[in-house]
Structure formats: C-alpha cells, structure tokens
Short mmCIF file of C-alpha atoms in Angstrom, two decimals:
data_model
loop_
_atom_site.label_atom_id
_atom_site.label_comp_id
_atom_site.label_asym_id
_atom_site.label_seq_id
_atom_site.Cartn_x
_atom_site.Cartn_y
_atom_site.Cartn_z
CA MET A 1 176.73 97.01 57.68
CA GLU A 2 179.06 96.53 60.64
CA ASN A 3 178.77 93.23 62.51
CA ALA A 4 178.17 95.09 65.77
CA GLN A 5 174.92 96.44 64.34
CA LEU A 6 173.55 93.14 63.16
CA LYS A 7 170.44 91.64 64.69
CA LEU A 8 171.54 88.08 65.44
CA MET A 9 168.86 85.56 64.50
CA ILE A 10 171.10 82.59 63.90
CA PRO A 11 171.31 79.28 65.84
CA GLY A 12 173.78 80.86 68.24
CA PRO A 13 175.52 82.86 69.39
CA ILE A 14 172.49 84.84 70.46
CA GLN A 15 172.19 88.50 71.41
CA PRO A 16 172.32 88.58 75.22
CA SER A 17 170.28 90.97 77.34
CA ASP A 18 171.78 94.24 78.54
CA ASP A 19 172.30 93.03 82.10
CA VAL A 20 174.21 89.99 80.83
CA LEU A 21 176.43 92.21 78.68
CA GLU A 22 176.99 94.50 81.66
CA ALA A 23 178.14 91.51 83.71
CA MET A 24 180.41 90.42 80.87
CA GLY A 25 181.96 93.88 80.78
CA SER A 26 182.51 94.16 84.53
CA PRO A 27 186.06 94.49 85.92
CA VAL A 28 188.07 91.28 85.69
CA ARG A 29 188.19 89.39 88.96
CA PRO A 30 190.69 86.72 90.03
CA HIS A 31 189.71 83.16 89.18
CA TYR A 32 190.61 81.77 92.60
CA GLY A 33 189.99 82.51 96.24
CA PRO A 34 186.93 82.01 98.43
CA GLY A 35 184.95 84.89 96.91
CA PHE A 36 185.05 83.75 93.31
CA THR A 37 184.80 80.09 94.29
CA ALA A 38 181.51 80.75 96.09
CA TYR A 39 180.26 82.66 93.02
CA TYR A 40 181.33 79.83 90.71
CA ASN A 41 179.58 77.23 92.88
CA GLU A 42 176.44 79.34 92.92
CA THR A 43 176.53 79.37 89.11
CA LEU A 44 176.73 75.57 89.13
CA ASP A 45 173.74 75.43 91.47
CA LEU A 46 171.74 77.56 89.03
CA LEU A 47 172.75 75.23 86.21
CA ARG A 48 171.61 72.19 88.18
CA LYS A 49 168.13 73.69 88.26
CA VAL A 50 168.16 74.07 84.48
CA PHE A 51 169.55 70.58 83.83
CA GLU A 52 167.30 69.17 86.55
CA THR A 53 170.11 67.09 87.98
CA SER A 54 171.77 66.47 91.31
CA GLY A 55 174.98 65.39 89.58
CA ASP A 56 178.32 67.11 89.13
CA LEU A 57 178.74 70.02 86.74
CA PHE A 58 181.87 71.57 85.28
CA LEU A 59 182.35 74.82 83.38
CA MET A 60 185.00 74.32 80.72
CA VAL A 61 186.54 77.20 78.80
CA GLY A 62 185.67 76.64 75.15
CA SER A 63 182.74 75.83 72.90
CA GLY A 64 180.18 73.10 73.48
CA SER A 65 182.35 70.74 71.47
CA VAL A 66 184.96 70.87 74.25
CA ALA A 67 182.52 69.37 76.73
CA LEU A 68 181.21 66.86 74.21
CA ASP A 69 184.74 65.77 73.42
CA ALA A 70 185.46 65.47 77.14
CA ALA A 71 182.34 63.39 77.81
CA LEU A 72 183.06 60.94 75.01
CA GLY A 73 186.76 60.65 75.74
CA SER A 74 186.30 60.32 79.50
CA ALA A 75 183.51 57.75 79.48
CA LEU A 76 184.57 55.40 76.68
CA SER A 77 187.79 53.59 75.82
CA SER A 78 189.22 52.95 72.38
CA GLY A 79 187.80 49.75 70.97
CA GLU A 80 184.44 50.01 72.74
CA LYS A 81 181.31 50.11 70.64
CA VAL A 82 178.78 52.93 70.90
CA LEU A 83 175.43 53.53 69.24
CA VAL A 84 175.37 57.03 67.76
CA GLY A 85 172.18 58.66 66.53
CA VAL A 86 172.69 60.21 63.11
CA ASN A 87 169.94 62.23 61.43
CA GLY A 88 171.74 65.44 60.56
CA PHE A 89 175.00 67.35 60.45
CA PHE A 90 175.65 67.32 64.19
CA GLY A 91 174.83 63.65 64.50
CA GLU A 92 177.48 63.09 61.85
CA ARG A 93 179.89 65.26 63.83
CA LEU A 94 179.15 63.23 66.97
CA GLN A 95 180.00 60.11 64.99
CA SER A 96 183.28 61.68 63.84
CA MET A 97 184.18 62.61 67.41
CA ALA A 98 183.54 59.09 68.61
CA GLU A 99 185.60 57.63 65.78
CA SER A 100 188.48 59.97 66.65
CA TYR A 101 188.76 58.13 69.98
CA GLY A 102 188.95 54.78 68.25
CA LEU A 103 185.42 53.83 69.21
CA GLY A 104 183.50 51.33 67.16
CA VAL A 105 180.55 53.46 66.03
CA ILE A 106 177.27 51.74 65.18
CA PRO A 107 175.16 54.45 63.50
CA VAL A 108 171.45 54.46 64.28
CA THR A 109 170.06 56.58 61.50
CA ALA A 110 167.01 58.45 60.31
CA GLU A 111 166.53 60.62 57.26
CA TRP A 112 167.50 64.26 57.58
CA GLY A 113 164.27 65.92 58.67
CA GLN A 114 162.99 62.92 60.63
CA PRO A 115 163.58 62.19 64.32
CA LEU A 116 165.50 59.20 65.57
CA ARG A 117 163.34 56.32 66.76
CA ALA A 118 163.74 54.61 70.12
CA ALA A 119 162.72 51.32 68.50
CA ASP A 120 165.77 51.50 66.22
CA PHE A 121 168.06 51.74 69.25
CA GLU A 122 166.32 48.72 70.73
CA ALA A 123 166.97 46.80 67.52
CA ALA A 124 170.60 47.96 67.49
CA PHE A 125 171.13 46.71 71.05
CA ARG A 126 169.68 43.32 70.13
CA ALA A 127 172.06 43.14 67.17
CA HIS A 128 175.04 44.52 69.12
CA PRO A 129 174.66 43.59 72.81
CA GLU A 130 178.35 44.35 73.31
CA ALA A 131 177.79 48.08 72.73
CA SER A 132 178.56 50.10 75.87
CA ALA A 133 176.69 53.34 75.35
CA VAL A 134 174.37 55.54 73.33
CA ALA A 135 175.16 59.09 72.17
CA VAL A 136 172.56 61.38 70.59
CA VAL A 137 171.94 65.02 69.76
CA HIS A 138 168.80 66.41 71.40
CA LEU A 139 168.07 69.26 68.97
CA GLU A 140 169.64 68.56 65.58
CA THR A 141 170.45 72.14 64.62
CA SER A 142 170.96 71.41 60.93
CA THR A 143 167.33 70.36 60.47
CA THR A 144 165.61 71.73 63.62
CA VAL A 145 164.46 68.19 64.45
CA ILE A 146 164.03 67.30 68.13
CA ASN A 147 165.11 63.77 68.95
CA PRO A 148 163.16 61.77 71.58
CA VAL A 149 165.75 61.73 74.34
CA GLU A 150 163.34 60.50 77.00
CA GLU A 151 162.30 57.45 74.96
CA ILE A 152 165.85 56.65 73.85
CA GLY A 153 166.99 56.97 77.45
CA ALA A 154 164.38 54.46 78.58
CA VAL A 155 165.68 51.91 76.05
CA THR A 156 169.29 52.60 77.03
CA ARG A 157 168.58 52.13 80.72
CA ARG A 158 166.63 48.92 80.05
CA TYR A 159 169.78 47.46 78.48
CA SER A 160 171.94 48.84 81.33
CA LYS A 161 174.05 50.97 78.98
CA TYR A 162 175.40 54.50 79.39
CA PHE A 163 173.61 57.47 77.85
CA LEU A 164 175.28 60.65 76.59
CA VAL A 165 173.30 63.61 75.23
CA ASP A 166 174.42 66.66 73.28
CA ALA A 167 172.05 69.40 74.51
CA VAL A 168 174.12 72.29 73.17
CA SER A 169 171.23 73.85 71.26
CA SER A 170 168.37 72.77 73.50
CA MET A 171 169.27 73.31 77.16
CA GLY A 172 167.16 76.17 78.47
CA GLY A 173 164.97 76.25 75.37
CA LEU A 174 163.34 72.81 75.34
CA PRO A 175 162.06 70.66 78.19
CA PHE A 176 164.95 68.67 79.64
CA HIS A 177 164.99 66.47 82.75
CA MET A 178 168.46 64.93 83.01
CA ASP A 179 167.97 62.69 86.03
CA GLU A 180 164.37 61.73 85.26
CA TRP A 181 165.26 60.76 81.69
CA GLY A 182 168.23 58.63 82.72
CA VAL A 183 170.88 60.79 81.04
CA ASP A 184 174.30 59.89 82.43
CA LEU A 185 176.40 62.56 80.73
CA CYS A 186 175.05 65.76 79.19
CA VAL A 187 176.72 68.79 77.64
CA THR A 188 175.66 72.27 76.61
CA ALA A 189 177.17 75.70 75.95
CA SER A 190 176.67 79.26 77.12
CA GLN A 191 175.86 81.00 73.84
CA LYS A 192 172.51 79.52 72.86
CA CYS A 193 169.36 79.05 74.93
CA LEU A 194 171.13 79.80 78.21
CA GLY A 195 171.40 83.40 77.02
CA ALA A 196 175.08 84.27 77.53
CA PRO A 197 178.00 85.06 75.19
CA PRO A 198 180.11 82.24 73.74
CA GLY A 199 183.08 80.95 75.71
CA LEU A 200 181.89 78.34 78.20
CA ALA A 201 180.94 74.70 77.79
CA VAL A 202 179.08 72.77 80.48
CA ALA A 203 179.58 69.09 81.25
CA ALA A 204 177.13 67.36 83.59
CA VAL A 205 177.91 63.92 85.01
CA GLY A 206 175.51 61.71 86.96
CA PRO A 207 176.36 58.68 89.11
CA ARG A 208 176.28 56.25 86.20
CA GLY A 209 178.33 58.71 84.20
CA TRP A 210 181.06 58.43 86.82
CA GLU A 211 180.67 54.66 86.73
CA ALA A 212 181.41 54.78 83.00
CA ILE A 213 184.34 57.15 83.48
CA ASN A 214 185.93 55.19 86.32
CA ARG A 215 185.72 51.75 84.69
CA ASN A 216 189.10 52.25 83.05
CA PRO A 217 191.39 54.91 84.54
CA HIS A 218 193.95 54.63 81.73
CA LYS A 219 192.11 55.77 78.62
CA GLY A 220 195.01 57.86 77.30
CA HIS A 221 192.64 60.45 75.84
CA GLY A 222 194.39 63.60 77.03
CA TRP A 223 194.38 65.83 80.11
CA TYR A 224 192.25 68.93 79.55
CA GLY A 225 189.24 66.91 78.48
CA ASP A 226 189.58 64.24 81.17
CA LEU A 227 186.64 64.83 83.50
CA ARG A 228 188.48 62.96 86.26
CA VAL A 229 191.00 65.81 86.29
CA TRP A 230 188.18 68.33 86.72
CA LYS A 231 186.63 66.30 89.52
CA TRP A 232 190.00 66.01 91.29
CA TYR A 233 190.34 69.79 91.41
CA ALA A 234 186.72 70.23 92.51
CA GLU A 235 187.32 67.83 95.40
CA ASN A 236 190.88 68.69 96.39
CA TRP A 237 191.10 72.40 95.61
CA GLY A 238 187.40 73.05 96.06
CA ASP A 239 187.81 75.72 98.72
CA TRP A 240 189.80 78.09 96.51
CA HIS A 241 190.43 76.83 92.92
CA PRO A 242 187.87 74.15 91.91
CA PHE A 243 189.02 73.75 88.28
CA PRO A 244 192.35 72.86 86.65
CA VAL A 245 192.71 75.96 84.44
CA THR A 246 192.38 79.74 84.53
CA MET A 247 188.63 80.20 84.50
CA ALA A 248 187.05 82.79 82.18
CA THR A 249 185.67 84.84 85.06
CA ASN A 250 183.76 87.40 83.03
CA ASN A 251 182.06 84.63 81.08
CA VAL A 252 181.04 83.06 84.36
CA ALA A 253 179.58 86.40 85.50
CA ALA A 254 177.61 86.70 82.27
CA LEU A 255 176.32 83.13 82.51
CA HIS A 256 175.41 83.60 86.18
CA THR A 257 173.31 86.65 85.28
CA ALA A 258 171.68 84.90 82.30
CA LEU A 259 170.74 81.92 84.45
CA GLN A 260 169.24 84.16 87.10
CA ASP A 261 167.14 85.83 84.40
CA LEU A 262 166.02 82.47 83.01
CA LEU A 263 164.99 81.11 86.38
CA ALA A 264 163.30 84.38 87.37
CA GLU A 265 161.15 84.22 84.24
CA GLY A 266 160.58 80.52 84.85
CA ILE A 267 161.70 77.85 82.40
CA PRO A 268 158.11 76.82 81.48
CA ASN A 269 157.22 80.47 80.82
CA ARG A 270 160.24 81.05 78.63
CA LEU A 271 159.62 77.82 76.70
CA GLU A 272 156.03 78.83 76.05
CA ARG A 273 157.15 82.29 74.90
CA TYR A 274 159.63 80.72 72.49
CA ARG A 275 156.98 78.35 71.17
CA ALA A 276 154.59 81.24 70.47
CA LEU A 277 157.36 83.05 68.58
CA ALA A 278 158.07 79.90 66.55
CA MET A 279 154.42 79.58 65.53
CA ARG A 280 154.27 83.26 64.60
CA LEU A 281 157.38 82.89 62.45
CA ARG A 282 156.15 79.74 60.73
CA ALA A 283 152.87 81.42 59.80
CA GLY A 284 154.74 84.42 58.45
CA LEU A 285 157.16 82.30 56.46
CA ARG A 286 154.29 80.49 54.76
CA ARG A 287 152.69 83.80 53.81
CA THR A 288 155.92 84.84 52.07
CA GLY A 289 156.54 81.58 50.22
CA TYR A 290 159.00 79.91 52.61
CA GLU A 291 157.62 76.51 53.58
CA PRO A 292 158.91 75.29 56.96
CA PHE A 293 161.13 72.23 56.73
CA THR A 294 159.28 70.37 59.50
CA THR A 295 155.60 70.13 60.34
CA ASP A 296 154.13 72.36 63.02
CA GLU A 297 153.78 69.28 65.25
CA MET A 298 157.57 68.80 65.02
CA ALA A 299 158.41 72.48 65.44
CA ALA A 300 161.39 73.40 67.57
CA PRO A 301 160.55 76.40 69.77
CA VAL A 302 163.99 77.99 69.41
CA LEU A 303 164.94 77.45 65.77
CA THR A 304 163.06 77.30 62.46
CA ALA A 305 164.24 76.06 59.07
CA ALA A 306 162.39 76.70 55.82
CA TYR A 307 162.81 75.85 52.16
CA THR A 308 163.82 78.74 49.95
CA PRO A 309 161.19 79.73 47.36
CA CYS A 310 161.63 78.39 43.82
CA GLY A 311 164.91 76.73 44.70
CA GLU A 312 166.66 80.06 45.27
CA PRO A 313 170.15 79.49 46.78
CA SER A 314 169.91 80.24 50.47
CA GLY A 315 173.27 82.02 50.51
CA ARG A 316 171.83 84.82 48.40
CA ILE A 317 168.91 85.28 50.78
CA VAL A 318 171.21 85.27 53.81
CA ALA A 319 173.44 87.91 52.18
CA TYR A 320 170.40 90.04 51.27
CA MET A 321 169.07 89.91 54.83
CA GLU A 322 172.42 91.01 56.24
CA GLN A 323 173.28 93.68 53.69
CA GLN A 324 169.84 95.21 53.20
CA HIS A 325 168.22 94.74 56.61
CA GLY A 326 171.00 94.16 59.12
CA ILE A 327 169.52 90.80 60.14
CA LYS A 328 171.79 87.79 60.35
CA ILE A 329 170.13 84.45 59.59
CA SER A 330 171.76 81.19 58.44
CA THR A 331 171.86 78.88 55.48
CA GLY A 332 171.35 75.16 55.91
CA LEU A 333 174.19 72.75 56.64
CA GLY A 334 175.62 69.79 54.77
CA MET A 335 173.38 68.49 51.99
CA LEU A 336 170.81 71.16 52.80
CA LYS A 337 173.19 74.12 52.77
CA GLU A 338 171.68 75.99 49.81
CA LYS A 339 168.15 74.61 50.16
CA LEU A 340 167.20 76.00 53.56
CA ILE A 341 167.32 79.17 55.56
CA ARG A 342 167.49 78.82 59.35
CA VAL A 343 166.21 81.47 61.73
CA GLY A 344 167.19 81.30 65.39
CA HIS A 345 164.79 82.68 67.99
CA MET A 346 166.51 81.39 71.12
CA SER A 347 167.53 84.77 72.54
CA PRO A 348 165.64 86.04 75.58
CA THR A 349 165.76 89.53 74.05
CA LEU A 350 163.57 88.62 71.05
CA GLY A 351 159.87 89.37 70.81
CA GLU A 352 157.03 89.43 68.31
CA ALA A 353 158.33 92.62 66.66
CA ASP A 354 161.62 90.90 65.83
CA ILE A 355 159.80 87.96 64.24
CA ASP A 356 157.65 90.33 62.19
CA GLU A 357 160.76 92.24 61.09
CA VAL A 358 162.29 89.04 59.73
CA VAL A 359 159.12 88.13 57.85
CA ASP A 360 158.77 91.64 56.42
CA ALA A 361 162.39 91.63 55.26
CA LEU A 362 162.06 88.22 53.60
CA SER A 363 158.91 89.38 51.80
CA GLY A 364 160.98 92.02 50.05
CA TYR A 365 163.49 89.58 48.57
CA VAL A 366 163.26 89.38 44.78
CA ILE A 367 164.02 85.93 43.39
CA GLY A 368 166.77 85.81 40.81
#
C-alpha cells in the first residue's frame, strides 16, 4: 500500500486537516517584507496562547531536536552541571545532547514506565548544589509517561536554577502553562499535537531563560542554534526579516492555520476530546488482548502504548497493520522496541471511528 494512502496513527507526524494541507500547498510567498513579517508575528502570537507565555518565541526550520539543541547550547556552557530527567528513550537522548555540549550530566532517573519524581530532583540539588539547571521531557514518547513538569518546576525555582522542558510531543495535547509553571526555556515542533506538517521547531524563552543565555556570551556552541542570534534579528531586522535564515513560509502558513483551528476549538475542548479517544482505545485494546503499558490514571491523552499479546514481536504487528489495513502504528523504542505497540491519536482529524478501526484491525491479527 502506498505511503500516501496510509492512515497515520503514529506519535507524529500526524495527518493534518484539509485546511492545513491547503495552506501548506498555497503559492510560495517571500520570507521577508512587511506582509510576511506581520503574518509571522501573528503566528507567534497564536503560539504564545498555546504555550501560555509572554516570553519570546522563535520558529526554527528543522525538527524539534533543532530547538532542543539550541536551548541547551544557548543556556549552558561546557563544564556546567545539569540535572537531566531520564525515564525513557527521549530522556536518554536529552542526556546525550547535554553531554555533546560538554555538560556534566547528573541523571535523575525513574524506571521506564514510571514518571520522574520531584522529590528526586530535590535530593539531587542537595547532593549537587553547584548544578545550574534542570532539563526534562514532558511526555516521554517511548513509554507514554507524562512527567510532572509543574512539580519539578517548583523544586527548580525554589533552588533558583534554570528549567528547560522538551514539550515536543505534548504541546497542544496536554495541559501546559509555561509561565505559571516556572519553565524558563521550552521547545516543541509543528508535526505533533499542534496539527501541522513536519518542518518547524519552536523555541520559547522566558526572562530567566534569557538570564541563563546571557550569563556567558562566549559559549562557542555554533551559530544557527544560538538563540542570541535569533533574538538579534528579531530586534534589529524585526520590521522586515525577523529571523537569520530563509524561513519555510509554507510551513508557517500551515502552522498558522493549525493554530487557528486549535484555538477555535478551544484547548480544553480538544484535550478532553483526545482523552475520550484514549479511553476508548484503551478499552478496545484490552478487549483484543493488548494490555496498556500504563494504568488508566497515568494515561496520556494523545498516545497509547500496549504490550503485544503472548510476547508477539511488535514489528510483525506493525507490518500487518500497514500491509493489510493501511494503518501506520509504531513499535516501541529502545529496550521496549519489540514488546510494545504505540498508537498515536494526537491528530485533530481523528475521531471515534478511527479508534474503532484500529481496534478492529488488531483483533484480526493472528499470533505466530
């Protein structure tokens, strides 16, 4: 079955709505001048409502990892220590990113499948008062576990440290209050809960985020990912070219449309709709012999993982779903790669019929 015909039910990219695809396919416009600059700034204003922040935002051409790399490299200098939450594949990746900048990583860990604990960060700060910052993943996509960003942020602020959050898989699909929770730097991407195609990363920087970035102006961590470069262009070329690169204008148009749709529906309404779909899927998975990896109390509204029945390798089930039903789901990651299937339901185009189609298709899989 051709990829173009697949129903995407993976943890991103999602299948955007028709109006978002229409915006993506509109004629290419120039990336500078007062017209596009006003449109770009309006897109940032829409994003501020989703992040719930009054801080600065930057659209960076690339995946979410671009913005995460930029946030780490801009805010911290080689040799500094940072507490990194690790309870899954993307926590491990966050640790690797930090280590690539020569940071002294102090892992704060939990078992895969369990959330990080704010009390463990408190203990880590007592043991390592010299640590400068905390970095955590909000929704650990490899396990579908939601980490307690609000509680970890409270601990971080109490110790007067900087707080960086990877919200790539959660922004627009889980409650998030950047300023209220004391998040100093936050990143996400266009292709997941925000409802647009892949291609744009978003970096948000609050006042304390700039304090972290400006402490040492000579980090030597590159140019493209230096958020000071992006701020310079926003301030000095802001009337016609508020970014240092050629902006992906059609991606901006698609994201602008997706954000309008999200805010028109209302974030609380969309979150509740996603949660209802998650509960429907979890009930259906249990009926067909796929036990969810987390409890219902820990359920992520936008992504569900489940054990395969009888230890069946998940790759076989994923291939069956694609080849026989035209539905693309995912295996697990890392140590759980062949033990779990993962079903994404973070697209605004999905409804109850799509969830039921997945369950019906899985029920037809013959083990062995």
